[in-house]
Short mmCIF file of C-alpha atoms in Angstrom, two decimals:
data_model
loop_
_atom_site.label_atom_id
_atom_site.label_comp_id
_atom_site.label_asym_id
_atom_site.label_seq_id
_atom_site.Cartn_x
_atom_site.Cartn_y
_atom_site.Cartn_z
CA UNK A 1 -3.17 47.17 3.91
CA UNK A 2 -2.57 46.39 7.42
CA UNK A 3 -3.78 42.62 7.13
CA UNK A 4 -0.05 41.34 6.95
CA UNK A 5 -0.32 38.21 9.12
CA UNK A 6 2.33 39.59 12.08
CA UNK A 7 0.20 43.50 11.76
CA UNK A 8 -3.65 43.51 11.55
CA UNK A 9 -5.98 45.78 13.09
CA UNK A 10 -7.53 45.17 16.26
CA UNK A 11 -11.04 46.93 15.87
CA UNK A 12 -11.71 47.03 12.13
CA UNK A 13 -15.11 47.56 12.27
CA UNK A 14 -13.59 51.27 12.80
CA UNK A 15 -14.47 53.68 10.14
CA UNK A 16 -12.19 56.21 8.30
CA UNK A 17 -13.28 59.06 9.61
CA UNK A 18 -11.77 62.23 11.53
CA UNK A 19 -11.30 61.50 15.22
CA UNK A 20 -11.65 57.62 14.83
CA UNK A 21 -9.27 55.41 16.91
CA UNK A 22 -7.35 52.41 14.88
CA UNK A 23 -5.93 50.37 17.28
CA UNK A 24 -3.01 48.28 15.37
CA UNK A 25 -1.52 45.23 16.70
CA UNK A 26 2.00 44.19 15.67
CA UNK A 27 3.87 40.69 16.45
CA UNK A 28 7.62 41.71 16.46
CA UNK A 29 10.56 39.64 18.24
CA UNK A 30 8.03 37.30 19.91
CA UNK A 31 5.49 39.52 21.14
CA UNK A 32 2.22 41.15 20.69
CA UNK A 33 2.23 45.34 20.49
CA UNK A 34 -1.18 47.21 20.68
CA UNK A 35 -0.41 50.64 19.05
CA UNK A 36 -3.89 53.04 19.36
CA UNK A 37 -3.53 56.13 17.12
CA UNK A 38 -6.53 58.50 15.88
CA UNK A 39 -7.13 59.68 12.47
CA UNK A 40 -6.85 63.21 11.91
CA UNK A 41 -7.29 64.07 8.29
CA UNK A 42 -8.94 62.45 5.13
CA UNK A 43 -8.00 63.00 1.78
CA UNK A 44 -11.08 62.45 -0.22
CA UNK A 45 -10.51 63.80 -3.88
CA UNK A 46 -11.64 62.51 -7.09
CA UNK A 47 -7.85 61.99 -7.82
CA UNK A 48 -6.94 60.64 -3.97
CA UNK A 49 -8.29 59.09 -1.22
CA UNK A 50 -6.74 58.25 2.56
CA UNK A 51 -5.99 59.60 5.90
CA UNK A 52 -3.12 60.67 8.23
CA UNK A 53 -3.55 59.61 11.81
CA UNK A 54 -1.39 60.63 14.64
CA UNK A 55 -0.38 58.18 17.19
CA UNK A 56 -1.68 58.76 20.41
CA UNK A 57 0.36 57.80 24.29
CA UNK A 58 -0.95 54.24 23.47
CA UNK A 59 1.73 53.75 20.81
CA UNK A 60 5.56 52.58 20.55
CA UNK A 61 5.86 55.68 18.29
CA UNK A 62 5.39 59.48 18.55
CA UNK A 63 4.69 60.70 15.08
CA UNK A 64 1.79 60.44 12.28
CA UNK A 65 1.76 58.26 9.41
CA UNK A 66 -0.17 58.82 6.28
CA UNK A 67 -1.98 56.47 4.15
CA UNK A 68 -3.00 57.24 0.46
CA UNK A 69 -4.05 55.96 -2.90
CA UNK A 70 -3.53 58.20 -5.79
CA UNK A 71 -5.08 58.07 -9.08
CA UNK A 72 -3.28 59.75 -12.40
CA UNK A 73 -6.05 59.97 -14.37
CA UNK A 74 -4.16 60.29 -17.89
CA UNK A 75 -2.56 56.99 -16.89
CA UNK A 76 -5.24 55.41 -15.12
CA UNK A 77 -2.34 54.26 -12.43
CA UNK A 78 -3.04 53.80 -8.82
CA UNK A 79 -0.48 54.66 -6.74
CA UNK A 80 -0.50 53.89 -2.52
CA UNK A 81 1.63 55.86 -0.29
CA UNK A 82 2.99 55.31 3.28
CA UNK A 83 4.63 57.73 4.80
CA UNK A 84 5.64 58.12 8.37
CA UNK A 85 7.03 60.36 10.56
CA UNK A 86 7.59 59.22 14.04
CA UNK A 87 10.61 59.26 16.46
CA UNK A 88 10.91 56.24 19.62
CA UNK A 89 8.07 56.75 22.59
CA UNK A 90 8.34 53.79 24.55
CA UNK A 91 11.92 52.60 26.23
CA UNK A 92 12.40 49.52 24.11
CA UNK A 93 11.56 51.25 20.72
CA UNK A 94 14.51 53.71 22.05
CA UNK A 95 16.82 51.18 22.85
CA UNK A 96 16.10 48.83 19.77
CA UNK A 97 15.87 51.87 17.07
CA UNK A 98 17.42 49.87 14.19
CA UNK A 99 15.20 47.01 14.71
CA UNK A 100 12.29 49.54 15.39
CA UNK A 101 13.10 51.09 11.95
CA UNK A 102 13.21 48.00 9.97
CA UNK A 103 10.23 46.74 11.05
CA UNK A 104 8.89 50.33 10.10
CA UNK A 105 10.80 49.41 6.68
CA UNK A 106 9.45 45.93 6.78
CA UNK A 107 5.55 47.20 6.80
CA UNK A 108 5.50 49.58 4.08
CA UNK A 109 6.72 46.99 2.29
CA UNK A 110 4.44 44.44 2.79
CA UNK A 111 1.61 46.62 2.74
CA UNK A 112 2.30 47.58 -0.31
CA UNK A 113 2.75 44.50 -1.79
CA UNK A 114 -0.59 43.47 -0.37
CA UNK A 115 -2.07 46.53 -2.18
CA UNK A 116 -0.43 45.98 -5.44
CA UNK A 117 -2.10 41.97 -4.53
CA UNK A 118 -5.91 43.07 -3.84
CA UNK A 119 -5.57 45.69 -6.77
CA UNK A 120 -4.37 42.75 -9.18
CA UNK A 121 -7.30 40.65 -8.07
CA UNK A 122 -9.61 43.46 -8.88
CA UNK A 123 -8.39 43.30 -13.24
#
């Protein structure tokens, strides 16, 4: 979900687990970002599975975003969630707040598309 060609994760040997750092890198208007945030829940229900992390001082953003695949089990649909709530840390992510929220835009997207992708492959 994060493997989008301009975002990837930078250690993904890490495991999904509470406490667990994900460091993110992002390629936006030319350069490279490292973002580090730390999981602090996971949903693990027979009808859901994901995690929320919050970002940490190592991140453009001050918030928590959550990740999370949701089965209906009458339907047998998969649904995968992004949410994020966040608000500008660093001084360029202040200044460039429209751009900073359309690449925010531009990610869910993608990821999403890349999950509705893998699960496709999986049929």
């Amino acid at each position: 979900m994060f493997d989008l060609g301009w975002v990837r994760v930078a250690n993904p040997d890490a495991k999904i687990e509470t406490g667990a750092a994900v460091a993110v890198e992002a390629h936006t208007l030319g350069l490279w970002t490292l973002n580090v945030s730390r999981i602090t829940e996971i949903v693990d229900r027979a009808d859901a599975f994901g995690f929320i992390y919050k970002t940490t001082r190592l991140h453009v953003e001050e918030g928590e975003e959550r990740f999370l695949l949701r089965l209906d089990a009458a339907t047998c649909e998969v649904r995968y969630e992004v949410e994020a709530v966040s608000r500008p840390r660093a001084a360029l992510a202040r200044l460039g707040l429209p751009v900073t929220r359309g690449f925010q835009r531009r990610f869910a997207r993608e990821s999403q598309g890349w999950m509705r992708a893998k699960t496709a492959e999986g049929r």
